[in-house]
Amino acid sequence: MNSRILFVLPRAMALAGAVLLAGCASYSGSGLKPGLSTASDVEAAMGRPAETIALSGGGSVWYYPRGPIGRHTFTVTLGADDVVRGVDQRLDQEYFKQIVPGTTTMKQVRELLGPPHETTRYDRQKRTVWEYRTLRVAERRLFFVDFSDDGIVREVLDKHDDRLDGPSRDMF
């Protein structure tokens, strides 16, 4: 096979995938309208959430991890009346900055970021680490949150995901 085709074909496929995802409201919920869309509109557009957390004042937050290997987590916040209040992408610096070692709890991180992509337990250190795979511009990143057994954040780490360096396997 022509080596030029081998070089161009993966890029063309990635571009085609990006175009399809950009036009797909079900990926991010971009077609949902706060104040107008309802819980049934959310399910019709995005499917069933991976996780739902009830809010103390009524309503709930629905979590939608997206991407081939979890690079986005979109949330849909619903009021007690099941009307959409907001749609956000939570795996972002704006939300990461809200996590404060020594203060933030496991419950608060779960409500803020949603379900982690991977959880690892270190029994000897009495620590649990949640891994979130993120994307900043076109750079694959890993965001780790390290909890002690009392459920308090002890460390956070935001680093380049070098496990997949080489030809990109997941543009989004």
Tab-separated table of C-alpha atoms in Angstrom:
chain	number	residue	atom	x	y	z
A	1	MET	CA	0.000	0.000	0.000
A	2	ASN	CA	1.150	3.520	-0.749
A	3	SER	CA	2.900	5.051	2.308
A	4	ARG	CA	1.240	8.421	1.617
A	5	ILE	CA	-2.193	6.795	2.021
A	6	LEU	CA	-1.094	5.226	5.314
A	7	PHE	CA	-0.078	8.684	6.539
A	8	VAL	CA	-3.135	10.615	5.312
A	9	LEU	CA	-5.889	8.067	5.987
A	10	PRO	CA	-5.778	8.170	9.839
A	11	ARG	CA	-5.837	11.972	9.802
A	12	ALA	CA	-8.761	12.034	7.383
A	13	MET	CA	-10.679	9.562	9.545
A	14	ALA	CA	-9.980	11.638	12.679
A	15	LEU	CA	-11.169	14.798	10.918
A	16	ALA	CA	-14.346	13.067	9.734
A	17	GLY	CA	-15.000	11.852	13.290
A	18	ALA	CA	-14.494	15.358	14.672
A	19	VAL	CA	-16.962	16.798	12.163
A	20	LEU	CA	-19.540	14.148	13.065
A	21	LEU	CA	-19.106	14.760	16.790
A	22	ALA	CA	-19.342	18.519	16.393
A	23	GLY	CA	-22.744	18.178	14.754
A	24	CYS	CA	-24.043	15.647	17.257
A	25	ALA	CA	-26.076	17.282	20.031
A	26	SER	CA	-26.247	13.981	21.882
A	27	TYR	CA	-22.504	14.086	22.566
A	28	SER	CA	-22.447	17.315	24.597
A	29	GLY	CA	-26.077	18.302	25.039
A	30	SER	CA	-25.438	21.517	23.107
A	31	GLY	CA	-28.996	21.469	21.728
A	32	LEU	CA	-30.520	21.574	25.220
A	33	LYS	CA	-31.938	24.932	26.322
A	34	PRO	CA	-31.728	25.937	30.017
A	35	GLY	CA	-35.142	27.011	31.258
A	36	LEU	CA	-36.930	25.214	28.401
A	37	SER	CA	-35.626	21.661	27.958
A	38	THR	CA	-36.917	18.955	30.291
A	39	ALA	CA	-35.518	15.712	31.713
A	40	SER	CA	-37.225	13.779	28.902
A	41	ASP	CA	-35.529	16.070	26.332
A	42	VAL	CA	-32.182	15.303	27.988
A	43	GLU	CA	-32.724	11.541	27.792
A	44	ALA	CA	-33.887	11.802	24.182
A	45	ALA	CA	-30.785	13.806	23.223
A	46	MET	CA	-28.101	12.222	25.416
A	47	GLY	CA	-29.449	8.873	26.579
A	48	ARG	CA	-29.437	7.582	30.133
A	49	PRO	CA	-26.858	9.203	32.434
A	50	ALA	CA	-23.924	7.180	33.768
A	51	GLU	CA	-24.681	8.574	37.213
A	52	THR	CA	-27.233	10.830	38.878
A	53	ILE	CA	-26.773	12.780	42.111
A	54	ALA	CA	-29.716	14.356	43.943
A	55	LEU	CA	-29.263	17.975	45.015
A	56	SER	CA	-30.119	19.020	48.572
A	57	GLY	CA	-32.642	21.676	47.489
A	58	GLY	CA	-34.365	19.344	45.032
A	59	GLY	CA	-33.385	18.591	41.490
A	60	SER	CA	-30.399	16.571	40.344
A	61	VAL	CA	-27.203	16.490	38.327
A	62	TRP	CA	-26.879	13.925	35.533
A	63	TYR	CA	-23.365	12.853	34.459
A	64	TYR	CA	-22.408	11.862	30.906
A	65	PRO	CA	-18.783	10.694	30.483
A	66	ARG	CA	-17.959	10.950	26.777
A	67	GLY	CA	-15.176	10.121	24.369
A	68	PRO	CA	-13.574	6.853	23.355
A	69	ILE	CA	-11.623	6.654	26.594
A	70	GLY	CA	-13.281	9.305	28.751
A	71	ARG	CA	-11.997	12.740	27.800
A	72	HIS	CA	-15.128	14.748	28.667
A	73	THR	CA	-17.812	14.550	31.330
A	74	PHE	CA	-20.867	16.625	30.583
A	75	THR	CA	-23.367	17.394	33.314
A	76	VAL	CA	-26.963	18.408	33.021
A	77	THR	CA	-28.350	20.149	36.101
A	78	LEU	CA	-32.100	19.788	36.516
A	79	GLY	CA	-34.325	21.732	38.893
A	80	ALA	CA	-36.906	20.099	41.141
A	81	ASP	CA	-39.380	20.699	38.280
A	82	ASP	CA	-37.215	18.558	35.905
A	83	VAL	CA	-36.341	21.596	33.776
A	84	VAL	CA	-32.717	22.012	32.642
A	85	ARG	CA	-30.828	24.663	34.625
A	86	GLY	CA	-27.441	24.195	32.937
A	87	VAL	CA	-25.179	21.999	30.801
A	88	ASP	CA	-21.441	21.941	31.566
A	89	GLN	CA	-18.255	20.093	30.637
A	90	ARG	CA	-16.744	19.301	34.042
A	91	LEU	CA	-13.295	17.915	33.164
A	92	ASP	CA	-11.879	21.405	32.890
A	93	GLN	CA	-9.441	23.647	34.763
A	94	GLU	CA	-12.336	25.760	36.078
A	95	TYR	CA	-13.564	22.757	38.070
A	96	PHE	CA	-10.148	21.261	38.905
A	97	LYS	CA	-9.195	24.512	40.678
A	98	GLN	CA	-12.116	24.048	43.074
A	99	ILE	CA	-10.496	20.928	44.566
A	100	VAL	CA	-8.429	21.920	47.612
A	101	PRO	CA	-6.117	19.346	49.235
A	102	GLY	CA	-6.805	19.008	52.952
A	103	THR	CA	-10.328	20.412	52.593
A	104	THR	CA	-12.334	18.958	49.688
A	105	THR	CA	-14.116	15.657	50.359
A	106	MET	CA	-14.567	12.606	48.171
A	107	LYS	CA	-18.291	13.361	47.986
A	108	GLN	CA	-17.601	16.914	46.792
A	109	VAL	CA	-15.188	15.703	44.082
A	110	ARG	CA	-17.766	13.162	42.887
A	111	GLU	CA	-20.431	15.875	42.692
A	112	LEU	CA	-18.025	18.256	40.948
A	113	LEU	CA	-16.405	15.942	38.367
A	114	GLY	CA	-18.684	12.904	38.226
A	115	PRO	CA	-17.570	9.283	38.080
A	116	PRO	CA	-13.820	8.730	37.615
A	117	HIS	CA	-12.520	6.810	34.623
A	118	GLU	CA	-10.487	4.555	36.887
A	119	THR	CA	-10.097	3.998	40.637
A	120	THR	CA	-6.962	2.548	42.245
A	121	ARG	CA	-6.587	1.500	45.886
A	122	TYR	CA	-3.196	1.628	47.646
A	123	ASP	CA	-3.752	-0.342	50.861
A	124	ARG	CA	-0.269	0.184	52.336
A	125	GLN	CA	-0.560	3.970	52.033
A	126	LYS	CA	-4.257	3.866	52.927
A	127	ARG	CA	-5.040	5.921	49.836
A	128	THR	CA	-7.545	5.773	46.985
A	129	VAL	CA	-6.784	7.542	43.703
A	130	TRP	CA	-9.375	8.555	41.128
A	131	GLU	CA	-8.183	9.078	37.556
A	132	TYR	CA	-9.948	11.383	35.115
A	133	ARG	CA	-8.785	11.383	31.487
A	134	THR	CA	-9.085	14.862	30.055
A	135	LEU	CA	-8.341	16.831	26.922
A	136	ARG	CA	-6.911	20.337	26.912
A	137	VAL	CA	-6.972	21.794	23.410
A	138	ALA	CA	-5.547	18.755	21.548
A	139	GLU	CA	-3.373	17.457	24.395
A	140	ARG	CA	-4.440	14.319	26.243
A	141	ARG	CA	-4.144	14.826	30.010
A	142	LEU	CA	-4.639	12.849	33.209
A	143	PHE	CA	-6.062	14.421	36.349
A	144	PHE	CA	-5.527	12.401	39.534
A	145	VAL	CA	-7.249	13.013	42.875
A	146	ASP	CA	-5.652	11.223	45.863
A	147	PHE	CA	-7.857	10.631	48.933
A	148	SER	CA	-6.879	9.440	52.402
A	149	ASP	CA	-9.111	6.944	54.215
A	150	ASP	CA	-11.014	9.766	55.917
A	151	GLY	CA	-12.349	10.774	52.468
A	152	ILE	CA	-10.349	14.014	52.240
A	153	VAL	CA	-8.321	15.039	49.163
A	154	ARG	CA	-4.612	14.835	49.974
A	155	GLU	CA	-3.051	15.520	46.562
A	156	VAL	CA	-4.030	16.390	43.001
A	157	LEU	CA	-1.928	15.923	39.887
A	158	ASP	CA	-2.603	17.216	36.380
A	159	LYS	CA	-0.168	15.774	33.843
A	160	HIS	CA	0.329	14.964	30.189
A	161	ASP	CA	-0.981	11.499	29.253
A	162	ASP	CA	2.112	10.024	27.635
A	163	ARG	CA	0.776	6.457	27.622
A	164	LEU	CA	-0.675	6.960	24.156
A	165	ASP	CA	2.045	9.103	22.557
A	166	GLY	CA	2.576	8.420	18.913
A	167	PRO	CA	-0.274	8.416	16.402
A	168	SER	CA	-3.410	9.685	18.115
A	169	ARG	CA	-5.912	6.968	18.993
A	170	ASP	CA	-8.506	9.301	20.441
A	171	MET	CA	-8.969	12.775	19.087
A	172	PHE	CA	-11.795	13.450	21.566
